[in-house]
Structure formats: structure tokens, C-alpha cells
């Protein structure tokens, strides 16, 4: 799906978004939808469209017969022999959650123990490279009601945009996301950013480097938020014990789905670490799972969950996700993810379809 405006980060520029949508169908029964928010390249994350199709077909789908699909919470464990491929696993697990919530006739957020019916939205702005266009973009999103602005940074585009946004818009909730573009040698940049009281600095250093994030956190005041580094509960434990971050961005697909997101959420809550829900420019389907998770109690910052029209001309769900004037998104009360999936739109954008039948006979 073509993005309304290209999204540039320190690692890539996305013009068209790719992903794998998962539809699980109980024979003759309900349907559940999920999303594997991979790209056609392994630049943010090692999984791609091709690898996830392969892993789903060869190793994950065949396991569906061995799991009690009415308990999607058990799915990740059932496929634990497969190492990694958390996004592929997440897409299938989410489809099972949607299916089960529909069978139980309950909205997903209620099944998860969500505590709010509106979630707070921020917006993530890519690297624009031109100060005037950046200011216009910030101004437009603030006017629409978004409750926090995040800008992507990279070498040569870090202090300057922050300084100018502060000058023009004052003390708005603001944070930066480096997508692992820096090293400890750049400490002066982060010490300089300290002056702008940002809510957080997201993933400043290498995605494998919990040790140096801990070292950096000791030397700067701004809380570090980890994104790429947290691939599941074990990383969350290590990062919290080491002091590598003070905030965690939970992307449901990155950690392997709903159950693992809840595990990270609960562990963080127990250790006084606030979290929020991140995004991967999901379609309206993936967004449904982000919204449900954003109703959990330890969500303490605005989420990277924006309205459908921030990303796409048209979404694949009805109604599309919209922003209320107060910068929130209303949590749907219908069963499952709570929005209708438009199969004709999916057909329009689909490059191919892979049908997998699993049966015990
Ligand atoms: O690092 O948070 C990120 C999009 C794609 C890949 C990585 C990231 C992002 C975003 C967009 O920041 C968040 C959104 O979906 O609005
Ligand atoms: Mg990020």
C-alpha cells in the first residue's frame, strides 16, 4: 500500500508498505485476521515478506493442529522450537486472538483485561530534511489533535530540528527516535539533547547493545526508551536489570504477539518501568491489536497509533481508524479487533495469496 507521504528513517525510506495479512478460518466457522508487519527488506528487522511466508507455511501453520486454538495465549509456547521469527509467529497468534474473541463475542481489549475505552495517540514523523516542511508537518499534526510528536533523527538531522521545534512550538510533548544510528562516541549529541527536556530518546544505540545503553543512560538525564533491542521478555528483563532503559516501546509484532506483549507489559509494571505501544505503519488490521494493547494499565505515554488517514488514502478496514478532537482513538466495542475487514480492498492491494489447509485426516 502506497503511503500518503514517504517515511524516512535512519535505516531506510519507505514509499510503499508491504506486509503479510493472515486470515485464519475455522472450517465452516468464524474468521480471524492478523498482520505480519514485515517489509520487503530486512533493514528494521531481519524478517521479510518472503521469510515469513516460508516460516508460516513450513513450520508454524502445521503446528496449528497441535494447539488448542481457543487458547491463543499458548500459541507462542507451542511454536517455541522455532527460534526467532517473532513477527511471523505474532501474525498467526493475533489472528487466533481475533478469532477467539469473535467466537466469545467479546471485544479483544476486554479479553486482555484492558482498562480504558480511549487510547492516546502520538504521531511519528520521518526524516524530512527540510526545516520548513518539518514545521508544517508538526503544525498540521498538532492541529489535528495528536498528543505527542516524535521525530526520527540521524547524523546531521538531530539537534537542529529539535531546537527549532522547541522554538516554534514551545513545550509540546516531544521525543526523538534514532533507530540505532549512533554509538557511545556520540555522547555529546545526547548530552546536548538533554537541554530540550524530551520525553525520551528512542533506541539511540545498536540494537544488540544493552550494555552501552546502560552506560549512556548513566550519563544523560533524558530517559532512554528501547524499541529494536526488546525482542521479547528476556531482553526486557536484561534491559531493566542492567538499567539500559527507563521506558519500553512494545511493538506487538516485534515481540511475538499479544501474549508476549502482555508479559513484557506486566514485567515492566512490576519493576516501575512505563511502556507504550509502538507501530510499524500497520494497516487497519494490525492497528486493531495495537489499540487493544494500548488499553492495558501500564501504558503511560502516547502511542505510535495514528489514524488511518495519517498513513493511507484508504484503509482495508471499515470504519477506518479516526482521531477524536482530544487526540484519542476510541476503542471499538464490537467482537475481536472490532472493525470489519474489507476483503475487496485486500484483493485490490494483494500481490499474491497463499492458502494453507491443515487437517488431521
Ligand atoms: O522505529 O518506531 C519505529 C515505523 C517503521 C519501523 C520502525 C518504526 C516506525 C515508526 C512508525 O516510528 C510508527 C507508526 O506506525 O506510526
Ligand atoms: Mg522506534
XYZ file of C-alpha atoms and ligand atoms in Angstrom:
378
model
C 0.000 0.000 0.000
C 1.322 3.378 -1.000
C 1.944 5.680 1.950
C 0.483 9.178 1.657
C 3.976 10.537 2.220
C 7.228 8.545 2.112
C 8.504 7.622 5.578
C 12.250 8.052 6.017
C 14.261 6.786 8.990
C 17.960 6.421 9.731
C 17.793 2.935 8.138
C 15.527 3.210 5.076
C 12.953 5.168 3.119
C 9.542 3.521 2.779
C 7.312 4.595 -0.103
C 5.085 1.538 -0.482
C 4.363 -0.561 2.522
C 4.484 -4.335 2.244
C 3.152 -6.825 4.747
C 1.566 -10.223 5.087
C -2.051 -10.374 6.205
C -3.154 -13.570 7.882
C -6.691 -14.900 7.761
C -7.474 -17.964 9.863
C -10.660 -19.780 9.191
C -12.184 -22.400 11.357
C -13.738 -24.885 8.955
C -17.194 -23.560 8.173
C -16.968 -21.130 11.055
C -15.578 -17.813 12.205
C -12.696 -15.927 10.645
C -9.843 -14.176 12.438
C -7.402 -11.657 10.951
C -3.803 -10.883 11.840
C -0.915 -8.919 10.344
C 2.779 -9.666 9.942
C 4.144 -6.130 9.535
C 7.303 -7.087 7.654
C 8.752 -5.148 4.780
C 10.318 -6.347 1.533
C 13.737 -5.708 3.111
C 15.418 -6.725 6.398
C 16.533 -3.199 7.413
C 14.440 -2.552 10.526
C 14.038 -6.223 11.372
C 15.514 -9.393 9.864
C 12.193 -10.923 8.805
C 10.784 -10.040 5.378
C 7.642 -10.871 3.401
C 9.413 -13.865 1.836
C 10.875 -15.313 5.041
C 7.628 -15.007 6.924
C 5.619 -16.745 4.202
C 8.150 -19.559 4.260
C 8.215 -19.902 8.051
C 4.421 -19.763 8.336
C 3.925 -22.377 5.628
C 6.657 -24.819 6.632
C 6.820 -24.535 10.407
C 4.037 -22.535 12.039
C 0.782 -23.377 10.261
C 1.316 -27.168 10.571
C 1.515 -26.668 14.353
C -1.999 -25.243 14.453
C -3.439 -28.745 14.693
C -1.454 -29.437 17.834
C -2.607 -26.342 19.701
C -5.939 -25.709 21.312
C -6.698 -22.671 19.214
C -9.234 -21.498 21.762
C -6.211 -20.606 23.890
C -4.096 -18.289 21.729
C -2.087 -17.485 24.850
C -0.485 -20.935 24.424
C 0.431 -20.496 20.763
C 3.880 -18.960 21.224
C 4.884 -21.786 23.510
C 3.599 -24.369 21.035
C 5.928 -22.991 18.347
C 8.893 -22.376 20.640
C 11.013 -24.979 18.798
C 11.202 -22.414 16.004
C 13.810 -19.912 17.123
C 13.104 -16.264 16.368
C 10.725 -15.231 13.557
C 8.652 -13.403 16.140
C 6.765 -11.349 13.555
C 5.612 -14.416 11.631
C 4.543 -16.004 14.925
C 2.804 -12.800 16.002
C 0.726 -12.592 12.812
C -0.680 -16.073 13.344
C -1.175 -15.622 17.075
C -3.032 -12.341 16.563
C -5.357 -13.952 14.018
C -6.143 -16.619 16.637
C -6.899 -13.917 19.240
C -9.257 -12.170 16.823
C -10.934 -15.486 16.018
C -11.357 -16.480 19.653
C -12.643 -13.061 20.684
C -15.226 -13.294 17.898
C -16.283 -16.778 18.964
C -16.655 -15.492 22.538
C -18.456 -12.426 21.198
C -16.146 -10.100 23.133
C -14.003 -7.136 22.119
C -10.337 -8.123 22.207
C -9.344 -5.434 24.695
C -11.827 -6.834 27.233
C -10.321 -10.339 26.882
C -6.897 -8.852 27.602
C -8.022 -7.000 30.713
C -7.861 -3.514 29.190
C -8.813 -0.663 31.493
C -9.741 2.204 29.158
C -12.083 2.832 26.245
C -9.991 5.557 24.581
C -6.269 5.404 23.890
C -3.928 8.376 23.500
C -2.287 8.896 20.098
C 1.003 10.413 19.110
C 2.457 10.693 15.649
C 5.834 9.599 14.297
C 7.340 11.930 11.690
C 10.023 10.613 9.356
C 13.202 12.449 8.423
C 12.043 15.283 6.224
C 15.357 17.049 5.701
C 13.783 20.446 5.138
C 13.050 22.598 8.171
C 10.018 24.396 6.723
C 8.339 21.179 5.661
C 9.051 19.669 9.087
C 7.455 22.633 10.875
C 4.416 22.465 8.588
C 4.053 18.783 9.288
C 4.331 19.235 13.093
C 1.833 22.088 12.972
C -0.671 20.035 10.959
C -0.499 17.043 13.323
C -0.822 19.249 16.423
C -3.867 20.917 14.856
C -5.412 17.503 14.250
C -5.045 16.829 17.973
C -2.101 14.397 18.220
C -0.869 14.407 21.808
C 2.827 13.852 21.169
C 5.248 14.428 18.318
C 8.122 12.026 17.665
C 10.706 12.827 15.055
C 13.174 10.452 13.519
C 16.797 11.514 13.825
C 20.090 10.528 12.199
C 23.569 12.053 11.928
C 23.171 15.557 10.532
C 19.452 15.726 11.433
C 19.220 15.666 15.221
C 19.881 18.779 17.366
C 18.773 21.297 14.756
C 15.202 20.029 14.159
C 14.649 19.594 17.924
C 15.898 23.103 18.641
C 13.635 24.644 16.006
C 10.554 22.642 17.045
C 11.085 23.809 20.652
C 11.489 27.390 19.492
C 8.338 27.397 17.365
C 6.017 25.124 19.359
C 7.302 25.572 22.908
C 6.938 22.845 25.464
C 4.915 20.270 23.466
C 5.352 16.564 24.319
C 8.263 15.672 22.042
C 10.644 12.793 21.603
C 13.237 11.537 19.123
C 13.866 8.095 17.612
C 17.359 7.275 16.317
C 16.678 3.684 15.174
C 20.132 2.631 16.377
C 22.052 5.201 14.326
C 24.571 6.302 16.989
C 27.400 4.973 19.157
C 28.686 5.939 22.602
C 31.232 8.143 20.861
C 28.326 10.455 20.043
C 27.588 11.070 23.722
C 27.906 14.836 23.204
C 24.864 14.783 20.907
C 22.738 13.151 23.612
C 24.080 15.474 26.301
C 23.140 18.385 24.061
C 19.648 16.880 23.516
C 19.288 16.779 27.330
C 18.774 20.546 27.207
C 15.482 20.166 25.350
C 13.655 18.082 28.010
C 12.460 15.461 25.565
C 10.066 12.821 26.889
C 12.589 10.193 25.844
C 15.218 9.261 23.283
C 14.248 6.067 21.487
C 16.820 3.413 20.514
C 19.876 5.656 20.310
C 22.494 2.862 20.009
C 22.957 -0.518 18.341
C 20.010 -2.892 18.689
C 22.136 -5.618 20.323
C 23.918 -3.311 22.734
C 22.158 -3.337 26.105
C 25.465 -2.743 27.908
C 26.251 0.527 26.177
C 22.672 1.745 26.504
C 23.084 1.280 30.276
C 26.303 3.273 30.137
C 24.665 6.043 28.106
C 21.661 6.179 30.456
C 24.011 6.858 33.377
C 25.437 9.848 31.516
C 22.276 11.540 30.279
C 19.126 12.815 32.008
C 16.640 12.095 29.220
C 15.073 8.648 29.679
C 16.183 6.072 27.105
C 13.327 4.108 25.533
C 14.236 0.831 23.842
C 12.458 -0.378 20.703
C 14.572 -2.678 18.455
C 16.544 -4.070 21.427
C 13.462 -5.577 23.086
C 12.659 -8.731 21.135
C 10.760 -10.342 23.986
C 10.578 -10.881 27.724
C 14.228 -11.948 28.116
C 15.512 -8.714 26.609
C 13.056 -6.740 28.733
C 14.379 -8.412 31.879
C 18.004 -7.850 30.894
C 17.429 -4.224 29.889
C 15.608 -3.399 33.111
C 18.139 -5.196 35.315
C 21.059 -3.537 33.538
C 19.456 -0.083 33.555
C 19.620 0.112 29.761
C 16.322 1.998 29.553
C 13.688 3.727 31.653
C 10.851 3.238 29.166
C 9.944 0.435 26.738
C 8.227 0.704 23.352
C 6.238 -2.514 22.922
C 5.548 -3.399 19.322
C 3.291 -6.428 19.420
C 4.730 -7.920 16.230
C 8.359 -7.385 17.245
C 7.998 -9.393 20.470
C 5.921 -12.277 19.052
C 2.332 -11.188 19.573
C -0.261 -10.392 22.197
C 0.753 -12.799 24.954
C 4.426 -11.782 24.863
C 3.450 -8.089 24.733
C 1.445 -8.646 27.899
C 4.369 -10.449 29.519
C 6.678 -7.500 28.785
C 3.976 -5.072 29.950
C 3.451 -6.925 33.231
C 7.151 -7.356 33.971
C 7.765 -3.662 33.293
C 4.835 -2.699 35.524
C 6.249 -4.788 38.372
C 9.585 -3.015 38.011
C 8.272 0.528 37.699
C 9.093 0.876 34.005
C 6.353 2.612 31.980
C 5.599 1.391 28.461
C 3.693 2.463 25.350
C 2.659 0.767 22.127
C 4.786 1.312 19.050
C 3.888 0.819 15.430
C 5.173 -0.433 12.086
C 2.865 1.606 9.822
C 0.349 -1.219 10.139
C -2.815 -1.499 8.079
C -6.107 -1.122 9.931
C -5.865 -4.803 10.870
C -2.590 -4.615 12.779
C -3.793 -1.340 14.290
C -6.686 -3.180 15.957
C -4.199 -5.192 18.027
C -2.150 -2.112 18.895
C -5.308 -0.349 20.087
C -6.369 -3.316 22.241
C -2.936 -3.495 23.902
C -2.882 0.265 24.472
C -5.798 -0.182 26.909
C -3.528 -2.004 29.407
C -2.816 -0.253 32.734
C 0.944 0.358 32.393
C 0.633 2.329 29.145
C 1.931 5.669 30.370
C 2.858 7.577 27.206
C 1.049 8.396 23.962
C 1.277 5.544 21.458
C 2.511 5.354 17.848
C -1.055 4.545 16.868
C -2.289 7.197 14.475
C -5.464 7.434 12.414
C -5.748 5.507 9.124
C -5.572 8.793 7.175
C -2.128 9.581 8.596
C -0.758 6.602 6.668
C -3.021 5.685 3.737
C -5.547 7.203 1.332
C -7.829 4.293 2.119
C -7.542 1.577 4.725
C -8.551 -2.071 4.475
C -10.993 -1.861 7.388
C -14.360 -0.248 7.969
C -14.732 2.076 9.736
C -11.188 3.396 9.268
C -9.359 4.366 12.480
C -10.050 8.019 13.248
C -8.679 10.521 15.727
C -11.019 12.258 18.162
C -10.538 16.003 18.715
C -8.822 15.278 22.027
C -6.099 13.207 20.324
C -7.521 9.852 21.320
C -8.796 6.848 19.385
C -11.979 5.230 20.658
C -11.628 1.523 21.405
C -14.254 -0.413 19.426
C -16.769 -2.420 21.426
C -17.503 -4.958 18.685
C -16.107 -8.508 18.941
C -12.458 -9.194 18.086
C -10.425 -6.246 16.802
C -13.780 -4.547 16.369
C -13.532 -3.349 12.775
C -14.767 -5.023 9.607
C -12.083 -6.225 7.198
C -12.777 -5.179 3.598
C -11.821 -8.193 1.512
C -12.284 -6.332 -1.779
C -9.704 -3.748 -0.690
C -7.328 -6.514 0.312
C -7.761 -8.137 -3.085
C -7.034 -4.805 -4.719
C -3.675 -4.450 -2.947
C -2.667 -8.116 -2.768
C 0.223 -9.319 -4.864
C -0.464 -12.952 -4.087
C -2.339 -15.309 -1.840
C -1.113 -18.460 -0.195
C -3.722 -20.888 1.078
C -2.683 -23.436 3.664
C -5.046 -26.195 4.788
C -4.239 -28.081 7.930
C -6.307 -31.115 8.720
C -5.962 -34.160 10.902
C -7.130 -36.636 8.249
O 11.180 2.767 14.956
O 9.250 3.126 15.711
C 9.978 2.845 14.753
C 7.903 2.596 11.530
C 8.524 1.542 10.910
C 9.611 0.954 11.503
C 10.090 1.428 12.726
C 9.447 2.485 13.379
C 8.353 3.092 12.754
C 7.662 4.253 13.296
C 6.222 4.492 12.838
O 8.166 5.070 14.021
C 5.225 4.288 13.904
C 3.819 4.196 13.343
O 3.387 3.086 12.941
O 3.139 5.223 13.316
Mg 11.399 3.150 17.078
